[in-house]
mmCIF file of C-alpha atoms in Angstrom:
data_model
loop_
_atom_site.group_PDB
_atom_site.id
_atom_site.type_symbol
_atom_site.label_atom_id
_atom_site.label_comp_id
_atom_site.label_asym_id
_atom_site.label_seq_id
_atom_site.Cartn_x
_atom_site.Cartn_y
_atom_site.Cartn_z
ATOM 1 C CA MET A 1 -12.516 -30.408 -9.716
ATOM 2 C CA TRP A 2 -11.783 -31.029 -6.485
ATOM 3 C CA TYR A 3 -10.303 -28.435 -4.014
ATOM 4 C CA PRO A 4 -7.195 -28.483 -2.495
ATOM 5 C CA ARG A 5 -8.181 -27.674 0.643
ATOM 6 C CA LEU A 6 -9.930 -31.182 1.531
ATOM 7 C CA VAL A 7 -7.239 -32.765 -0.241
ATOM 8 C CA LEU A 8 -4.861 -34.011 2.623
ATOM 9 C CA GLY A 9 -7.568 -34.725 4.391
ATOM 10 C CA ALA A 10 -9.307 -37.416 2.210
ATOM 11 C CA ALA A 11 -5.043 -38.454 2.350
ATOM 12 C CA LEU A 12 -5.950 -39.514 5.739
ATOM 13 C CA LEU A 13 -9.218 -40.327 6.846
ATOM 14 C CA PRO A 14 -9.605 -43.017 8.860
ATOM 15 C CA LEU A 15 -9.364 -46.944 8.288
ATOM 16 C CA ALA A 16 -12.196 -47.697 10.475
ATOM 17 C CA LEU A 17 -14.989 -47.993 8.806
ATOM 18 C CA LEU A 18 -13.487 -49.306 4.330
ATOM 19 C CA VAL A 19 -14.693 -51.952 2.841
ATOM 20 C CA ALA A 20 -12.716 -54.378 1.023
ATOM 21 C CA ARG A 21 -11.019 -53.457 -1.876
ATOM 22 C CA ASP A 22 -12.293 -55.626 -4.117
ATOM 23 C CA VAL A 23 -16.527 -54.693 -3.832
ATOM 24 C CA PRO A 24 -18.016 -58.295 -3.207
ATOM 25 C CA ALA A 25 -20.793 -58.974 -6.036
ATOM 26 C CA HIS A 26 -23.976 -58.001 -3.631
ATOM 27 C CA LEU A 27 -22.533 -53.929 -3.134
ATOM 28 C CA LEU A 28 -23.516 -53.693 -6.810
ATOM 29 C CA ASP A 29 -26.957 -52.420 -7.797
ATOM 30 C CA PRO A 30 -28.638 -54.963 -10.224
ATOM 31 C CA PRO A 31 -30.628 -53.474 -12.900
ATOM 32 C CA VAL A 32 -33.990 -51.957 -11.862
ATOM 33 C CA PRO A 33 -37.191 -50.880 -13.233
ATOM 34 C CA GLU A 34 -37.534 -47.120 -15.221
ATOM 35 C CA THR A 35 -39.655 -45.640 -12.234
ATOM 36 C CA ALA A 36 -37.823 -41.408 -12.272
ATOM 37 C CA GLY A 37 -36.509 -39.571 -14.791
ATOM 38 C CA PRO A 38 -37.290 -40.142 -18.776
ATOM 39 C CA ALA A 39 -37.358 -43.583 -20.053
ATOM 40 C CA THR A 40 -33.660 -44.395 -21.130
ATOM 41 C CA ALA A 41 -32.634 -46.610 -24.451
ATOM 42 C CA TYR A 42 -28.928 -47.655 -24.198
ATOM 43 C CA THR A 43 -26.362 -49.318 -26.881
ATOM 44 C CA ALA A 44 -23.837 -50.772 -24.851
ATOM 45 C CA PRO A 45 -23.350 -53.200 -21.962
ATOM 46 C CA ARG A 46 -24.878 -52.011 -18.466
ATOM 47 C CA PRO A 47 -21.340 -51.754 -16.383
ATOM 48 C CA ALA A 48 -20.818 -52.887 -12.622
ATOM 49 C CA VAL A 49 -21.906 -49.700 -10.260
ATOM 50 C CA VAL A 50 -21.371 -48.658 -7.050
ATOM 51 C CA SER A 51 -24.532 -47.863 -5.435
ATOM 52 C CA ARG A 52 -24.500 -45.050 -3.501
ATOM 53 C CA LYS A 53 -25.846 -46.886 -0.786
ATOM 54 C CA ALA A 54 -23.395 -49.102 -1.028
ATOM 55 C CA TRP A 55 -20.236 -46.385 -0.330
ATOM 56 C CA ARG A 56 -22.457 -44.847 2.710
ATOM 57 C CA ALA A 57 -23.100 -41.583 0.966
ATOM 58 C CA ASP A 58 -25.252 -39.069 3.775
ATOM 59 C CA GLU A 59 -28.335 -38.629 2.307
ATOM 60 C CA SER A 60 -28.962 -36.026 4.597
ATOM 61 C CA LEU A 61 -26.487 -33.923 2.893
ATOM 62 C CA VAL A 62 -29.033 -33.806 -0.130
ATOM 63 C CA ARG A 63 -30.496 -30.639 -0.641
ATOM 64 C CA GLU A 64 -32.989 -31.355 -2.704
ATOM 65 C CA GLU A 65 -34.241 -34.319 -5.060
ATOM 66 C CA ALA A 66 -32.467 -34.931 -8.771
ATOM 67 C CA SER A 67 -33.276 -33.071 -11.629
ATOM 68 C CA TYR A 68 -33.409 -35.028 -15.270
ATOM 69 C CA THR A 69 -32.312 -33.813 -18.516
ATOM 70 C CA GLY A 70 -32.538 -35.102 -21.727
ATOM 71 C CA PRO A 71 -30.797 -37.820 -23.300
ATOM 72 C CA VAL A 72 -27.226 -38.290 -23.506
ATOM 73 C CA SER A 73 -25.197 -36.867 -26.450
ATOM 74 C CA ALA A 74 -21.928 -35.741 -24.361
ATOM 75 C CA VAL A 75 -19.432 -36.849 -22.049
ATOM 76 C CA PHE A 76 -17.170 -35.218 -19.973
ATOM 77 C CA VAL A 77 -14.484 -36.410 -17.985
ATOM 78 C CA HIS A 78 -13.270 -35.195 -14.734
ATOM 79 C CA HIS A 79 -10.373 -36.022 -12.389
ATOM 80 C CA THR A 80 -10.939 -35.387 -8.492
ATOM 81 C CA GLY A 81 -8.242 -33.172 -7.541
ATOM 82 C CA HIS A 82 -6.891 -35.784 -5.024
ATOM 83 C CA PRO A 83 -3.450 -37.489 -4.355
ATOM 84 C CA ASN A 84 -2.961 -40.923 -7.069
ATOM 85 C CA GLY A 85 -1.488 -42.743 -4.159
ATOM 86 C CA TYR A 86 -4.907 -43.605 -2.171
ATOM 87 C CA ASP A 87 -4.938 -47.015 -1.433
ATOM 88 C CA CYS A 88 -8.742 -48.652 -3.123
ATOM 89 C CA SER A 89 -10.174 -49.808 -0.215
ATOM 90 C CA ASP A 90 -9.539 -46.606 0.967
ATOM 91 C CA VAL A 91 -12.132 -45.050 -1.750
ATOM 92 C CA PRO A 92 -15.869 -45.699 -0.137
ATOM 93 C CA GLU A 93 -14.830 -42.844 2.307
ATOM 94 C CA MET A 94 -12.765 -40.398 0.287
ATOM 95 C CA LEU A 95 -16.842 -39.828 -1.439
ATOM 96 C CA ARG A 96 -17.852 -39.604 0.990
ATOM 97 C CA GLY A 97 -15.993 -36.536 2.062
ATOM 98 C CA LEU A 98 -15.905 -35.754 -2.101
ATOM 99 C CA GLU A 99 -19.955 -35.112 -1.062
ATOM 100 C CA THR A 100 -18.869 -32.961 2.201
ATOM 101 C CA ASP A 101 -16.848 -31.016 -0.199
ATOM 102 C CA HIS A 102 -19.527 -30.138 -2.315
ATOM 103 C CA VAL A 103 -22.319 -29.508 -1.125
ATOM 104 C CA GLU A 104 -20.952 -28.084 1.792
ATOM 105 C CA GLY A 105 -18.031 -26.634 0.432
ATOM 106 C CA GLN A 106 -19.235 -25.985 -3.452
ATOM 107 C CA GLY A 107 -22.571 -25.186 -1.692
ATOM 108 C CA TRP A 108 -24.106 -27.536 -4.687
ATOM 109 C CA ASP A 109 -26.715 -29.589 -4.026
ATOM 110 C CA ASP A 110 -25.014 -33.393 -3.940
ATOM 111 C CA ILE A 111 -22.214 -34.796 -5.526
ATOM 112 C CA GLY A 112 -21.519 -32.191 -8.487
ATOM 113 C CA TYR A 113 -20.301 -35.877 -10.668
ATOM 114 C CA ASN A 114 -22.955 -38.836 -11.768
ATOM 115 C CA PHE A 115 -19.741 -41.177 -11.844
ATOM 116 C CA VAL A 116 -16.905 -41.741 -9.884
ATOM 117 C CA VAL A 117 -14.073 -44.286 -10.981
ATOM 118 C CA ASP A 118 -11.390 -45.329 -9.108
ATOM 119 C CA LYS A 119 -7.122 -46.041 -10.125
ATOM 120 C CA CYS A 120 -8.236 -50.407 -9.344
ATOM 121 C CA GLY A 121 -11.662 -49.762 -12.007
ATOM 122 C CA THR A 122 -14.447 -50.060 -9.979
ATOM 123 C CA ILE A 123 -17.211 -48.098 -11.121
ATOM 124 C CA TYR A 124 -19.439 -45.586 -8.052
ATOM 125 C CA GLU A 125 -22.018 -43.757 -8.559
ATOM 126 C CA GLY A 126 -22.300 -40.215 -8.191
ATOM 127 C CA ARG A 127 -25.137 -37.567 -8.067
ATOM 128 C CA GLY A 128 -28.124 -39.373 -6.718
ATOM 129 C CA GLY A 129 -30.901 -40.162 -8.942
ATOM 130 C CA GLY A 130 -30.959 -43.267 -10.466
ATOM 131 C CA ILE A 131 -27.934 -44.595 -12.245
ATOM 132 C CA GLY A 132 -30.395 -45.521 -15.109
ATOM 133 C CA ARG A 133 -31.956 -42.111 -15.783
ATOM 134 C CA PRO A 134 -30.293 -38.810 -17.601
ATOM 135 C CA VAL A 135 -29.736 -36.853 -14.293
ATOM 136 C CA TYR A 136 -28.974 -33.302 -14.644
ATOM 137 C CA GLY A 137 -25.593 -32.838 -12.814
ATOM 138 C CA ALA A 138 -23.182 -30.871 -11.493
ATOM 139 C CA HIS A 139 -20.433 -31.619 -12.873
ATOM 140 C CA THR A 140 -19.586 -29.277 -15.944
ATOM 141 C CA LYS A 141 -20.822 -25.408 -15.607
ATOM 142 C CA GLY A 142 -23.370 -24.860 -18.929
ATOM 143 C CA PHE A 143 -23.098 -27.803 -20.335
ATOM 144 C CA ASN A 144 -24.547 -30.052 -17.817
ATOM 145 C CA ARG A 145 -27.591 -30.800 -19.978
ATOM 146 C CA ASN A 146 -27.771 -33.502 -22.464
ATOM 147 C CA SER A 147 -23.899 -34.535 -20.868
ATOM 148 C CA VAL A 148 -23.063 -36.763 -18.130
ATOM 149 C CA GLY A 149 -19.569 -36.009 -15.814
ATOM 150 C CA VAL A 150 -17.210 -38.535 -15.058
ATOM 151 C CA ALA A 151 -14.001 -38.485 -12.491
ATOM 152 C CA ALA A 152 -11.295 -39.757 -12.341
ATOM 153 C CA LEU A 153 -10.545 -40.102 -8.728
ATOM 154 C CA GLY A 154 -6.869 -38.582 -8.648
ATOM 155 C CA THR A 155 -5.164 -36.526 -10.447
ATOM 156 C CA PHE A 156 -3.074 -38.143 -13.455
ATOM 157 C CA GLY A 157 -0.946 -34.619 -14.230
ATOM 158 C CA ALA A 158 1.758 -35.088 -17.534
ATOM 159 C CA GLY A 159 4.410 -37.489 -16.978
ATOM 160 C CA GLN A 160 1.801 -38.979 -14.237
ATOM 161 C CA GLU A 161 0.607 -43.399 -14.786
ATOM 162 C CA VAL A 162 -2.936 -44.058 -15.984
ATOM 163 C CA PRO A 163 -4.092 -47.409 -15.188
ATOM 164 C CA ARG A 164 -5.638 -49.147 -17.860
ATOM 165 C CA ALA A 165 -8.493 -49.846 -14.967
ATOM 166 C CA VAL A 166 -9.168 -46.083 -15.286
ATOM 167 C CA ILE A 167 -9.643 -46.007 -18.961
ATOM 168 C CA ASP A 168 -11.925 -48.552 -19.342
ATOM 169 C CA ALA A 169 -14.080 -48.638 -16.969
ATOM 170 C CA ILE A 170 -13.977 -44.826 -18.377
ATOM 171 C CA ALA A 171 -15.147 -46.097 -21.394
ATOM 172 C CA GLU A 172 -17.825 -48.191 -20.452
ATOM 173 C CA VAL A 173 -19.792 -45.249 -18.685
ATOM 174 C CA ALA A 174 -19.046 -43.883 -21.844
ATOM 175 C CA ALA A 175 -20.559 -46.361 -23.993
ATOM 176 C CA TRP A 176 -23.482 -47.541 -21.698
ATOM 177 C CA LYS A 177 -25.005 -43.322 -20.958
ATOM 178 C CA LEU A 178 -24.369 -42.084 -24.326
ATOM 179 C CA ARG A 179 -27.743 -41.972 -26.457
ATOM 180 C CA PRO A 180 -28.513 -43.798 -29.648
ATOM 181 C CA GLY A 181 -26.514 -42.730 -32.725
ATOM 182 C CA ALA A 182 -23.780 -40.889 -30.301
ATOM 183 C CA ASP A 183 -20.687 -41.210 -31.422
ATOM 184 C CA PRO A 184 -18.590 -42.013 -29.457
ATOM 185 C CA GLN A 185 -15.347 -40.153 -31.196
ATOM 186 C CA GLY A 186 -17.171 -38.029 -32.825
ATOM 187 C CA ARG A 187 -18.664 -34.487 -32.350
ATOM 188 C CA VAL A 188 -21.101 -32.474 -30.499
ATOM 189 C CA ARG A 189 -22.948 -28.567 -30.296
ATOM 190 C CA LEU A 190 -23.747 -27.374 -27.539
ATOM 191 C CA VAL A 191 -25.620 -24.791 -26.256
ATOM 192 C CA SER A 192 -24.226 -22.578 -22.860
ATOM 193 C CA THR A 193 -26.413 -21.706 -20.637
ATOM 194 C CA ASN A 194 -24.307 -19.375 -18.945
ATOM 195 C CA ASP A 195 -21.439 -17.360 -18.541
ATOM 196 C CA GLU A 196 -18.621 -18.968 -16.285
ATOM 197 C CA SER A 197 -16.977 -21.298 -19.012
ATOM 198 C CA ARG A 198 -15.219 -20.452 -21.730
ATOM 199 C CA TYR A 199 -18.409 -19.774 -23.873
ATOM 200 C CA ASP A 200 -20.788 -17.045 -22.725
ATOM 201 C CA GLU A 201 -24.704 -18.070 -22.074
ATOM 202 C CA GLY A 202 -26.745 -19.253 -25.410
ATOM 203 C CA GLU A 203 -23.188 -19.803 -27.065
ATOM 204 C CA ALA A 204 -22.995 -22.976 -28.658
ATOM 205 C CA ALA A 205 -19.995 -24.353 -29.075
ATOM 206 C CA THR A 206 -18.835 -27.806 -30.417
ATOM 207 C CA PHE A 207 -16.721 -30.767 -28.461
ATOM 208 C CA ASP A 208 -16.024 -33.923 -28.537
ATOM 209 C CA VAL A 209 -18.312 -36.891 -27.500
ATOM 210 C CA ILE A 210 -15.953 -37.106 -25.181
ATOM 211 C CA ALA A 211 -14.010 -34.051 -24.376
ATOM 212 C CA GLY A 212 -11.737 -32.860 -21.120
ATOM 213 C CA HIS A 213 -13.747 -30.058 -18.828
ATOM 214 C CA ARG A 214 -10.890 -28.456 -19.958
ATOM 215 C CA ASP A 215 -12.576 -28.379 -23.120
ATOM 216 C CA SER A 216 -15.335 -26.203 -21.874
ATOM 217 C CA HIS A 217 -13.336 -23.844 -19.158
ATOM 218 C CA GLN A 218 -10.424 -23.511 -17.566
ATOM 219 C CA THR A 219 -9.010 -25.453 -15.697
ATOM 220 C CA ASP A 220 -6.193 -28.203 -15.621
ATOM 221 C CA CYS A 221 -8.804 -30.649 -15.585
ATOM 222 C CA PRO A 222 -8.786 -33.721 -16.420
ATOM 223 C CA GLY A 223 -4.733 -33.475 -15.832
ATOM 224 C CA GLN A 224 -2.727 -33.636 -18.944
ATOM 225 C CA ALA A 225 -1.824 -37.260 -18.509
ATOM 226 C CA LEU A 226 -5.430 -38.437 -18.362
ATOM 227 C CA TYR A 227 -6.549 -35.136 -21.172
ATOM 228 C CA ASP A 228 -3.589 -37.400 -23.514
ATOM 229 C CA ARG A 229 -5.324 -41.185 -23.326
ATOM 230 C CA LEU A 230 -8.764 -39.775 -24.040
ATOM 231 C CA PRO A 231 -8.720 -40.535 -27.296
ATOM 232 C CA LYS A 232 -7.979 -44.237 -26.130
ATOM 233 C CA ILE A 233 -11.582 -44.281 -24.000
ATOM 234 C CA ARG A 234 -13.021 -42.778 -27.277
ATOM 235 C CA GLU A 235 -11.674 -46.101 -29.192
ATOM 236 C CA GLU A 236 -13.185 -47.814 -25.842
ATOM 237 C CA ALA A 237 -16.204 -47.406 -25.810
ATOM 238 C CA THR A 238 -17.437 -47.817 -30.157
ATOM 239 C CA ARG A 239 -15.689 -51.157 -29.464
ATOM 240 C CA LEU A 240 -18.022 -51.933 -26.700
ATOM 241 C CA ARG A 241 -20.832 -49.854 -28.487
ATOM 242 C CA ALA A 242 -20.640 -52.313 -31.021
ATOM 243 C CA LEU A 243 -20.939 -54.989 -28.908
ATOM 244 C CA GLY A 244 -23.987 -54.277 -28.407
ATOM 245 C CA PRO A 245 -27.023 -53.874 -25.138
#
């Protein structure tokens, strides 16, 4: 979850360097061969993802090269904490602000989330290291191993609308990234790697395969309205995986 102290700044970002609302096809990364990190087998179609290069991530901020984990067994859904009224053409600028906060404000190596989804349904590459690889994120402390973090750009509190495009985009990422054999409507057992969650280090916890950040931490993330839509995301991810890669 993004911290409130930078929300106002994100809402007032300059418009001089914005990209078009509908991201042109040439800004989307084509499939590339795996050249680093463990190879991954996929059982659902790969969604279109806007690359870090396209949203002009500041690679000079990145403090360490990406590290990798095992096949993805869980997906944690987040919100970023931005106001929901943003224009989707503003998103690349907002992502650059998010990256700066995560690195310079929170002290992380890079943006924490593996993917960010805007309210128009566009999927953006978050943390670097290769979208087709199991990049070790910084999204769900204690449970970043063998998981992927997907953040919806916004807040989505109780009573707020969750666009269908957001639901579909998160489901597309989940369906694609989950390891073969994972059931999007099933449960998974993970072991906590530190004490800064609801679970002590070394303690086993059982989550929905597609879970909310609040399931592991004392937080309102991903917002009650989005949390209530997790069953629909699981259902859609299951449908997509039935289509095959």
